């Protein structure tokens, strides 16, 4: 039916097609589409299809929203990895699951707060209208999102939960939130991946929620071998014991005091000497100038230091993987949930020490570390306990349990497809 003028329309009836029982329908489907195309080309301005016509295409487009935080992006990509694995197990090729990472930048903090406060009121009526999104985002981010199609939208952190919801509505897509998107938004996502430390209460039983032990990450034991091979067998110290040290930085709840760092350096040196071992170490971008200077002086030119990387100067995005690949035991500071999660995911024995506290309250970082320790995923230690604890590990007197968060996420992938 074509609109001719005003309320007047022209109805065109094409030659009927009669399909006999058992006859191949493909030629008829092609003829139908040929006729449809003929009318669309004659009246392209009148062609408007409200729903997904090609629902059975094997290609699925996955958009990951990037808020600029490296840790958040890695957590989103960890979920994408399980989506890709699920699709491959369903018989689709790797090319049929396409990833598009889109940086999202707000015009200002105020624009972000206003947009997020409006998100509980987003409904299907918002489809086709992106005015709110345009007012909130900078021009480049808005253009990138407005011109992309998605079957699944993934974001990490509450800052992008509203953008995620808007893109879900606009594309009739499925969506995933990593970390708690907030009480009013949890039911608006097809899947919510919540690390246990981020669970808002013990009665969280929503069917769309996946509770993981760790923060989702990209570290897998079977994928570390190539990083070790790049530096040669045993990193140039064949047959020697090697430990990794991942040092974080100050945050509102913890600080790295001089006394703590001196004790850490002294006991790591002692462990290396006692076990005839070598150290591989990196600081982070959050490490203070004072802590960076102290640790650099203690380790960088020490004969038993196989690698020292300053987090602020590091341009290699795989430094952590290289250290984990080289290490027989990993020591990590407990104020960094992402670093602890990566260390545990490596499959190596992990010792976690806590920095100096600034508050008397029990923090989520301590709950996270103590929860892992209770299930024997890690050992929580003080710096002075490091040499003896490593000795027990090497003597196989300390048992560690493997974490299988990937399985938890994978088992819920059916909700997206």
Short mmCIF file of C-alpha atoms in Angstrom, two decimals:
data_model
loop_
_atom_site.label_atom_id
_atom_site.label_comp_id
_atom_site.label_asym_id
_atom_site.label_seq_id
_atom_site.Cartn_x
_atom_site.Cartn_y
_atom_site.Cartn_z
CA UNK A 1 0.00 0.00 0.00
CA UNK A 2 1.39 3.37 -1.08
CA UNK A 3 0.25 6.77 0.10
CA UNK A 4 -0.75 8.80 -2.98
CA UNK A 5 -1.90 12.10 -1.49
CA UNK A 6 -3.20 13.02 1.94
CA UNK A 7 -5.52 10.24 3.11
CA UNK A 8 -5.56 8.54 -0.30
CA UNK A 9 -3.68 5.27 -0.79
CA UNK A 10 -3.07 2.86 -3.65
CA UNK A 11 -3.29 -0.85 -2.87
CA UNK A 12 -1.21 -3.14 -5.11
CA UNK A 13 -1.93 -6.87 -5.18
CA UNK A 14 0.88 -8.89 -6.76
CA UNK A 15 0.43 -12.25 -8.43
CA UNK A 16 -0.35 -14.88 -5.77
CA UNK A 17 2.16 -17.61 -4.94
CA UNK A 18 0.92 -21.11 -4.22
CA UNK A 19 3.40 -23.40 -2.44
CA UNK A 20 2.73 -27.10 -2.65
CA UNK A 21 3.27 -29.38 0.36
CA UNK A 22 6.91 -30.49 0.59
CA UNK A 23 8.05 -27.91 -1.98
CA UNK A 24 11.25 -25.88 -1.35
CA UNK A 25 10.21 -22.49 0.03
CA UNK A 26 13.51 -20.72 -0.72
CA UNK A 27 12.65 -19.66 -4.31
CA UNK A 28 9.33 -18.24 -3.08
CA UNK A 29 11.04 -16.36 -0.25
CA UNK A 30 13.45 -14.85 -2.78
CA UNK A 31 10.61 -13.81 -5.04
CA UNK A 32 8.74 -12.25 -2.11
CA UNK A 33 11.81 -10.23 -1.14
CA UNK A 34 12.32 -9.19 -4.78
CA UNK A 35 8.79 -7.82 -4.90
CA UNK A 36 9.22 -6.12 -1.53
CA UNK A 37 12.45 -4.51 -2.72
CA UNK A 38 10.68 -3.26 -5.87
CA UNK A 39 8.10 -1.37 -3.82
CA UNK A 40 10.67 -0.04 -1.34
CA UNK A 41 12.75 1.35 -4.21
CA UNK A 42 9.66 3.00 -5.70
CA UNK A 43 8.64 4.59 -2.36
CA UNK A 44 11.70 4.56 -0.07
CA UNK A 45 10.34 7.38 2.12
CA UNK A 46 7.37 5.19 3.07
CA UNK A 47 9.41 2.19 4.22
CA UNK A 48 9.56 2.03 8.01
CA UNK A 49 9.83 -1.25 9.89
CA UNK A 50 9.31 -0.98 13.65
CA UNK A 51 10.84 -4.28 14.77
CA UNK A 52 13.89 -6.42 14.00
CA UNK A 53 12.96 -7.99 10.68
CA UNK A 54 16.13 -10.06 10.36
CA UNK A 55 15.95 -11.75 13.77
CA UNK A 56 17.73 -14.92 12.72
CA UNK A 57 20.98 -13.42 11.47
CA UNK A 58 23.95 -15.35 12.97
CA UNK A 59 25.89 -12.12 13.54
CA UNK A 60 25.51 -10.53 16.97
CA UNK A 61 26.98 -7.12 17.67
CA UNK A 62 28.21 -6.48 21.22
CA UNK A 63 28.85 -2.90 22.35
CA UNK A 64 31.06 -2.32 25.39
CA UNK A 65 30.70 1.16 26.88
CA UNK A 66 34.08 2.51 28.05
CA UNK A 67 34.06 5.12 30.83
CA UNK A 68 37.83 5.65 30.57
CA UNK A 69 38.69 3.48 33.57
CA UNK A 70 41.02 0.68 32.54
CA UNK A 71 39.78 -1.65 35.27
CA UNK A 72 36.14 -1.19 34.29
CA UNK A 73 36.93 -1.89 30.64
CA UNK A 74 38.73 -5.11 31.55
CA UNK A 75 35.75 -6.29 33.60
CA UNK A 76 33.38 -5.63 30.70
CA UNK A 77 35.69 -7.45 28.29
CA UNK A 78 35.79 -10.41 30.67
CA UNK A 79 32.00 -10.71 30.31
CA UNK A 80 32.31 -10.37 26.52
CA UNK A 81 34.76 -13.28 26.58
CA UNK A 82 32.08 -15.52 28.10
CA UNK A 83 29.54 -14.31 25.52
CA UNK A 84 31.95 -15.24 22.74
CA UNK A 85 32.64 -18.63 24.31
CA UNK A 86 28.91 -19.32 24.71
CA UNK A 87 28.23 -18.41 21.09
CA UNK A 88 31.06 -20.64 19.85
CA UNK A 89 29.68 -23.54 21.87
CA UNK A 90 26.31 -22.89 20.19
CA UNK A 91 27.96 -23.45 16.82
CA UNK A 92 28.64 -19.88 15.68
CA UNK A 93 32.01 -18.82 14.31
CA UNK A 94 34.17 -16.20 16.04
CA UNK A 95 33.35 -13.71 13.27
CA UNK A 96 29.65 -13.98 14.15
CA UNK A 97 30.22 -12.32 17.54
CA UNK A 98 31.45 -8.80 16.87
CA UNK A 99 32.85 -6.44 19.52
CA UNK A 100 32.70 -2.65 19.41
CA UNK A 101 34.23 -0.65 22.28
CA UNK A 102 32.72 2.85 22.44
CA UNK A 103 34.28 5.56 24.65
CA UNK A 104 31.57 7.47 26.51
CA UNK A 105 32.32 10.97 27.81
CA UNK A 106 29.81 13.30 29.45
CA UNK A 107 29.83 17.04 28.83
CA UNK A 108 30.27 17.63 32.55
CA UNK A 109 29.76 16.05 35.94
CA UNK A 110 26.47 17.91 36.27
CA UNK A 111 25.29 16.52 32.91
CA UNK A 112 26.12 12.99 34.07
CA UNK A 113 24.30 13.41 37.40
CA UNK A 114 21.18 14.84 35.75
CA UNK A 115 21.09 12.14 33.06
CA UNK A 116 21.59 9.32 35.57
CA UNK A 117 18.87 10.73 37.85
CA UNK A 118 16.43 10.54 34.93
CA UNK A 119 17.24 6.89 34.11
CA UNK A 120 14.59 5.26 36.37
CA UNK A 121 11.97 6.92 34.17
CA UNK A 122 13.34 5.63 30.82
CA UNK A 123 10.71 3.46 29.10
CA UNK A 124 10.10 1.97 25.67
CA UNK A 125 8.54 5.30 24.70
CA UNK A 126 12.07 6.73 24.63
CA UNK A 127 12.87 4.60 21.56
CA UNK A 128 13.68 6.84 18.61
CA UNK A 129 14.30 9.88 20.80
CA UNK A 130 17.87 10.46 21.97
CA UNK A 131 17.54 14.10 22.98
CA UNK A 132 18.41 13.39 26.62
CA UNK A 133 21.49 11.46 25.53
CA UNK A 134 22.55 14.25 23.19
CA UNK A 135 22.29 16.84 25.96
CA UNK A 136 24.37 14.70 28.33
CA UNK A 137 27.26 13.46 26.15
CA UNK A 138 29.93 15.28 24.21
CA UNK A 139 29.39 15.40 20.44
CA UNK A 140 31.82 12.60 19.58
CA UNK A 141 30.38 10.14 22.09
CA UNK A 142 26.80 10.92 21.09
CA UNK A 143 27.57 10.48 17.38
CA UNK A 144 29.33 7.17 18.06
CA UNK A 145 26.36 5.75 19.97
CA UNK A 146 23.59 7.19 17.78
CA UNK A 147 25.08 5.61 14.65
CA UNK A 148 25.74 2.14 16.08
CA UNK A 149 23.53 -0.92 16.38
CA UNK A 150 23.83 -3.45 19.20
CA UNK A 151 22.33 -6.81 20.11
CA UNK A 152 23.95 -6.69 23.56
CA UNK A 153 25.19 -3.66 25.52
CA UNK A 154 27.73 -4.07 28.35
CA UNK A 155 28.88 -1.46 30.86
CA UNK A 156 30.76 -1.46 34.16
CA UNK A 157 30.06 0.87 37.06
CA UNK A 158 27.04 2.98 37.93
CA UNK A 159 28.22 6.02 35.92
CA UNK A 160 27.24 4.41 32.60
CA UNK A 161 24.18 2.43 33.71
CA UNK A 162 21.80 5.08 32.34
CA UNK A 163 23.56 5.18 28.95
CA UNK A 164 23.39 1.39 28.89
CA UNK A 165 19.63 1.47 29.52
CA UNK A 166 19.08 4.07 26.82
CA UNK A 167 21.03 2.01 24.26
CA UNK A 168 19.07 -1.10 25.20
CA UNK A 169 15.78 0.72 24.52
CA UNK A 170 17.01 2.33 21.32
CA UNK A 171 18.23 -0.96 19.82
CA UNK A 172 15.74 -3.38 21.36
CA UNK A 173 18.87 -5.01 22.75
CA UNK A 174 19.81 -7.11 25.76
CA UNK A 175 22.10 -5.54 28.34
CA UNK A 176 24.60 -6.40 31.06
CA UNK A 177 25.80 -4.34 34.03
CA UNK A 178 29.02 -5.20 35.87
CA UNK A 179 28.99 -3.94 39.48
CA UNK A 180 25.83 -2.71 41.17
CA UNK A 181 23.84 -0.31 38.95
CA UNK A 182 21.72 0.76 41.93
CA UNK A 183 18.50 -0.45 43.53
CA UNK A 184 16.20 1.29 41.02
CA UNK A 185 18.13 -0.05 38.03
CA UNK A 186 18.90 -3.67 38.90
CA UNK A 187 15.68 -4.97 37.39
CA UNK A 188 16.26 -3.03 34.17
CA UNK A 189 19.21 -5.20 33.11
CA UNK A 190 19.02 -8.66 31.60
CA UNK A 191 22.14 -9.61 33.59
CA UNK A 192 23.91 -7.98 36.53
CA UNK A 193 27.38 -9.30 37.42
CA UNK A 194 28.08 -8.54 41.06
CA UNK A 195 31.38 -9.40 42.77
CA UNK A 196 30.48 -10.68 46.22
CA UNK A 197 32.01 -7.66 47.98
CA UNK A 198 29.63 -5.43 45.98
CA UNK A 199 26.47 -7.39 46.87
CA UNK A 200 24.13 -4.91 48.64
CA UNK A 201 22.58 -7.49 50.97
CA UNK A 202 22.33 -11.17 51.81
CA UNK A 203 18.80 -11.43 50.41
CA UNK A 204 19.71 -10.61 46.82
CA UNK A 205 17.94 -13.37 44.88
CA UNK A 206 17.06 -11.79 41.54
CA UNK A 207 17.29 -14.32 38.71
CA UNK A 208 19.19 -11.84 36.55
CA UNK A 209 22.06 -11.55 39.06
CA UNK A 210 25.39 -13.41 38.94
CA UNK A 211 27.45 -13.22 42.13
CA UNK A 212 31.18 -13.79 41.54
CA UNK A 213 33.97 -14.26 44.07
CA UNK A 214 36.34 -11.93 42.20
CA UNK A 215 36.08 -8.84 40.05
CA UNK A 216 35.77 -10.10 36.44
CA UNK A 217 39.14 -9.97 34.69
CA UNK A 218 41.05 -11.27 31.66
CA UNK A 219 43.70 -13.37 33.41
CA UNK A 220 43.59 -17.12 32.66
CA UNK A 221 46.29 -19.65 33.70
CA UNK A 222 46.44 -21.33 30.29
CA UNK A 223 47.01 -17.99 28.55
CA UNK A 224 50.04 -16.90 30.61
CA UNK A 225 52.59 -19.25 29.04
CA UNK A 226 53.29 -17.06 25.96
CA UNK A 227 54.25 -14.14 28.21
CA UNK A 228 56.77 -16.32 29.99
CA UNK A 229 58.20 -17.57 26.70
CA UNK A 230 58.79 -13.99 25.50
CA UNK A 231 61.40 -13.43 28.22
CA UNK A 232 62.94 -16.89 27.93
CA UNK A 233 62.57 -19.89 30.18
CA UNK A 234 62.24 -18.82 33.81
CA UNK A 235 62.93 -15.20 32.88
CA UNK A 236 66.69 -15.81 32.74
CA UNK A 237 66.76 -17.62 36.12
CA UNK A 238 66.18 -21.29 35.23
CA UNK A 239 65.39 -23.50 38.18
CA UNK A 240 65.15 -20.58 40.59
CA UNK A 241 62.23 -19.62 42.79
CA UNK A 242 60.43 -16.48 41.58
CA UNK A 243 57.91 -14.30 43.39
CA UNK A 244 55.73 -11.50 42.01
CA UNK A 245 54.84 -8.35 43.92
CA UNK A 246 51.89 -6.17 42.85
CA UNK A 247 51.80 -2.93 44.84
CA UNK A 248 48.77 -0.65 44.75
CA UNK A 249 48.37 2.82 46.18
CA UNK A 250 46.60 5.08 48.65
CA UNK A 251 42.82 5.41 48.64
CA UNK A 252 40.33 7.04 51.06
CA UNK A 253 40.52 4.02 53.41
CA UNK A 254 44.17 2.93 53.23
CA UNK A 255 47.66 4.37 52.96
CA UNK A 256 51.14 2.93 52.46
CA UNK A 257 53.19 4.20 55.37
CA UNK A 258 56.99 4.19 55.45
CA UNK A 259 57.05 1.60 58.24
CA UNK A 260 54.83 -0.81 56.31
CA UNK A 261 56.84 -0.45 53.10
CA UNK A 262 60.17 -0.87 54.89
CA UNK A 263 58.91 -4.05 56.55
CA UNK A 264 57.59 -5.32 53.22
CA UNK A 265 60.91 -4.65 51.44
CA UNK A 266 62.94 -6.22 54.26
CA UNK A 267 60.87 -9.41 54.37
CA UNK A 268 60.72 -9.81 50.59
CA UNK A 269 64.52 -9.51 50.50
CA UNK A 270 64.74 -12.08 53.28
CA UNK A 271 62.49 -14.50 51.39
CA UNK A 272 64.60 -14.12 48.24
CA UNK A 273 67.84 -14.79 50.13
CA UNK A 274 66.49 -17.76 52.10
CA UNK A 275 64.97 -19.42 49.03
CA UNK A 276 67.64 -18.35 46.53
CA UNK A 277 64.85 -16.62 44.61
CA UNK A 278 64.16 -13.60 42.44
CA UNK A 279 61.54 -10.87 42.46
CA UNK A 280 59.32 -9.46 39.69
CA UNK A 281 57.52 -6.30 40.79
CA UNK A 282 55.28 -3.50 39.57
CA UNK A 283 53.75 -0.49 41.29
CA UNK A 284 50.49 1.08 40.09
CA UNK A 285 49.41 4.49 38.86
CA UNK A 286 47.96 5.10 42.34
CA UNK A 287 51.27 4.49 44.13
CA UNK A 288 52.37 7.68 45.88
CA UNK A 289 55.66 9.41 45.04
CA UNK A 290 57.05 8.51 48.46
CA UNK A 291 56.13 4.83 48.15
CA UNK A 292 57.38 4.67 44.57
CA UNK A 293 60.73 6.17 45.56
CA UNK A 294 61.16 3.87 48.56
CA UNK A 295 60.38 0.68 46.64
CA UNK A 296 62.47 1.72 43.65
CA UNK A 297 65.44 2.30 45.94
CA UNK A 298 64.91 -1.05 47.64
CA UNK A 299 64.48 -3.19 44.55
CA UNK A 300 65.22 -1.70 41.14
CA UNK A 301 68.98 -2.32 41.12
CA UNK A 302 68.99 -5.18 43.58
CA UNK A 303 70.75 -8.29 42.19
CA UNK A 304 67.72 -10.44 43.04
CA UNK A 305 65.23 -8.22 41.20
CA UNK A 306 64.43 -9.68 37.79
CA UNK A 307 61.94 -6.93 36.91
CA UNK A 308 60.87 -3.61 38.42
CA UNK A 309 58.18 -1.64 36.58
CA UNK A 310 56.90 1.77 37.63
CA UNK A 311 53.15 1.92 37.10
CA UNK A 312 53.26 5.59 36.14
CA UNK A 313 55.94 5.04 33.51
CA UNK A 314 54.65 1.72 32.20
CA UNK A 315 53.49 1.66 28.57
CA UNK A 316 53.15 -2.11 28.33
CA UNK A 317 49.53 -3.13 28.85
CA UNK A 318 50.62 -6.70 29.65
CA UNK A 319 53.02 -6.02 32.53
CA UNK A 320 50.81 -7.76 35.10
CA UNK A 321 50.46 -10.80 32.83
CA UNK A 322 54.24 -11.02 32.45
CA UNK A 323 54.80 -10.88 36.20
CA UNK A 324 52.09 -13.45 36.92
CA UNK A 325 53.51 -15.74 34.23
CA UNK A 326 56.99 -15.61 35.80
CA UNK A 327 55.92 -16.00 39.43
CA UNK A 328 55.70 -19.12 41.56
CA UNK A 329 54.02 -17.13 44.35
CA UNK A 330 52.29 -13.74 44.09
CA UNK A 331 52.21 -11.07 46.82
CA UNK A 332 49.62 -8.31 46.36
CA UNK A 333 48.27 -5.38 48.38
CA UNK A 334 44.67 -5.89 49.46
CA UNK A 335 43.31 -2.39 48.80
CA UNK A 336 43.21 -3.16 45.06
CA UNK A 337 40.33 -5.54 44.38
CA UNK A 338 41.22 -5.73 40.69
CA UNK A 339 44.89 -6.68 41.34
CA UNK A 340 43.91 -9.32 43.91
CA UNK A 341 41.35 -10.71 41.45
CA UNK A 342 43.93 -10.91 38.66
CA UNK A 343 46.46 -12.58 40.94
CA UNK A 344 43.97 -15.23 42.10
CA UNK A 345 42.79 -15.85 38.52
CA UNK A 346 46.37 -16.71 37.52
CA UNK A 347 46.09 -19.97 39.46
CA UNK A 348 49.24 -19.15 41.44
CA UNK A 349 49.40 -19.18 45.27
CA UNK A 350 48.52 -15.65 46.44
CA UNK A 351 49.51 -13.84 49.65
CA UNK A 352 47.62 -10.63 50.42
CA UNK A 353 48.74 -7.96 52.90
CA UNK A 354 46.66 -4.94 53.90
CA UNK A 355 48.07 -1.38 53.89
CA UNK A 356 47.73 0.92 56.91
CA UNK A 357 44.09 1.78 57.67
CA UNK A 358 42.81 5.35 57.91
CA UNK A 359 39.49 4.36 59.49
CA UNK A 360 38.30 2.20 62.38
CA UNK A 361 35.45 0.77 60.31
CA UNK A 362 35.68 -2.56 58.57
CA UNK A 363 36.02 -1.78 54.86
CA UNK A 364 34.74 -3.62 51.79
CA UNK A 365 38.37 -4.36 50.89
CA UNK A 366 38.86 -6.25 54.15
CA UNK A 367 35.56 -8.10 53.69
CA UNK A 368 36.68 -9.03 50.19
CA UNK A 369 40.10 -10.29 51.31
CA UNK A 370 38.76 -12.09 54.40
CA UNK A 371 36.05 -13.74 52.30
CA UNK A 372 38.63 -15.08 49.87
CA UNK A 373 40.86 -16.24 52.72
CA UNK A 374 37.97 -18.07 54.40
CA UNK A 375 37.43 -20.09 51.21
CA UNK A 376 41.18 -20.72 50.82
CA UNK A 377 41.50 -18.78 47.58
CA UNK A 378 44.30 -16.72 49.17
CA UNK A 379 46.29 -16.35 52.40
CA UNK A 380 46.12 -13.04 54.27
CA UNK A 381 49.48 -12.20 55.82
CA UNK A 382 51.44 -9.44 57.50
CA UNK A 383 54.72 -8.42 55.82
CA UNK A 384 56.79 -10.12 58.52
CA UNK A 385 54.98 -13.42 57.86
CA UNK A 386 55.90 -13.53 54.17
CA UNK A 387 59.15 -15.59 54.35
CA UNK A 388 57.66 -18.32 56.56
CA UNK A 389 54.40 -18.45 54.60
CA UNK A 390 56.22 -18.85 51.29
CA UNK A 391 58.27 -21.63 52.85
CA UNK A 392 55.07 -23.47 53.83
CA UNK A 393 53.71 -23.03 50.32
CA UNK A 394 56.84 -24.51 48.75
CA UNK A 395 56.68 -27.40 51.20
CA UNK A 396 53.04 -27.86 50.11
CA UNK A 397 51.76 -27.36 53.62
CA UNK A 398 49.29 -24.66 52.48
CA UNK A 399 46.37 -25.57 50.21
CA UNK A 400 44.66 -23.16 47.81
CA UNK A 401 41.26 -23.49 46.11
CA UNK A 402 40.66 -22.52 42.49
CA UNK A 403 37.99 -19.93 41.63
CA UNK A 404 35.55 -20.67 38.80
CA UNK A 405 33.72 -17.37 38.21
CA UNK A 406 33.75 -17.96 34.45
CA UNK A 407 31.38 -20.89 34.94
CA UNK A 408 28.95 -18.74 36.94
CA UNK A 409 28.83 -16.12 34.18
CA UNK A 410 28.71 -18.66 31.34
CA UNK A 411 25.72 -20.48 32.82
CA UNK A 412 23.59 -17.31 32.58
CA UNK A 413 24.45 -16.43 28.99
CA UNK A 414 21.24 -18.02 27.75
CA UNK A 415 19.40 -14.97 29.08
CA UNK A 416 21.07 -12.81 26.42
CA UNK A 417 20.27 -15.00 23.43
#
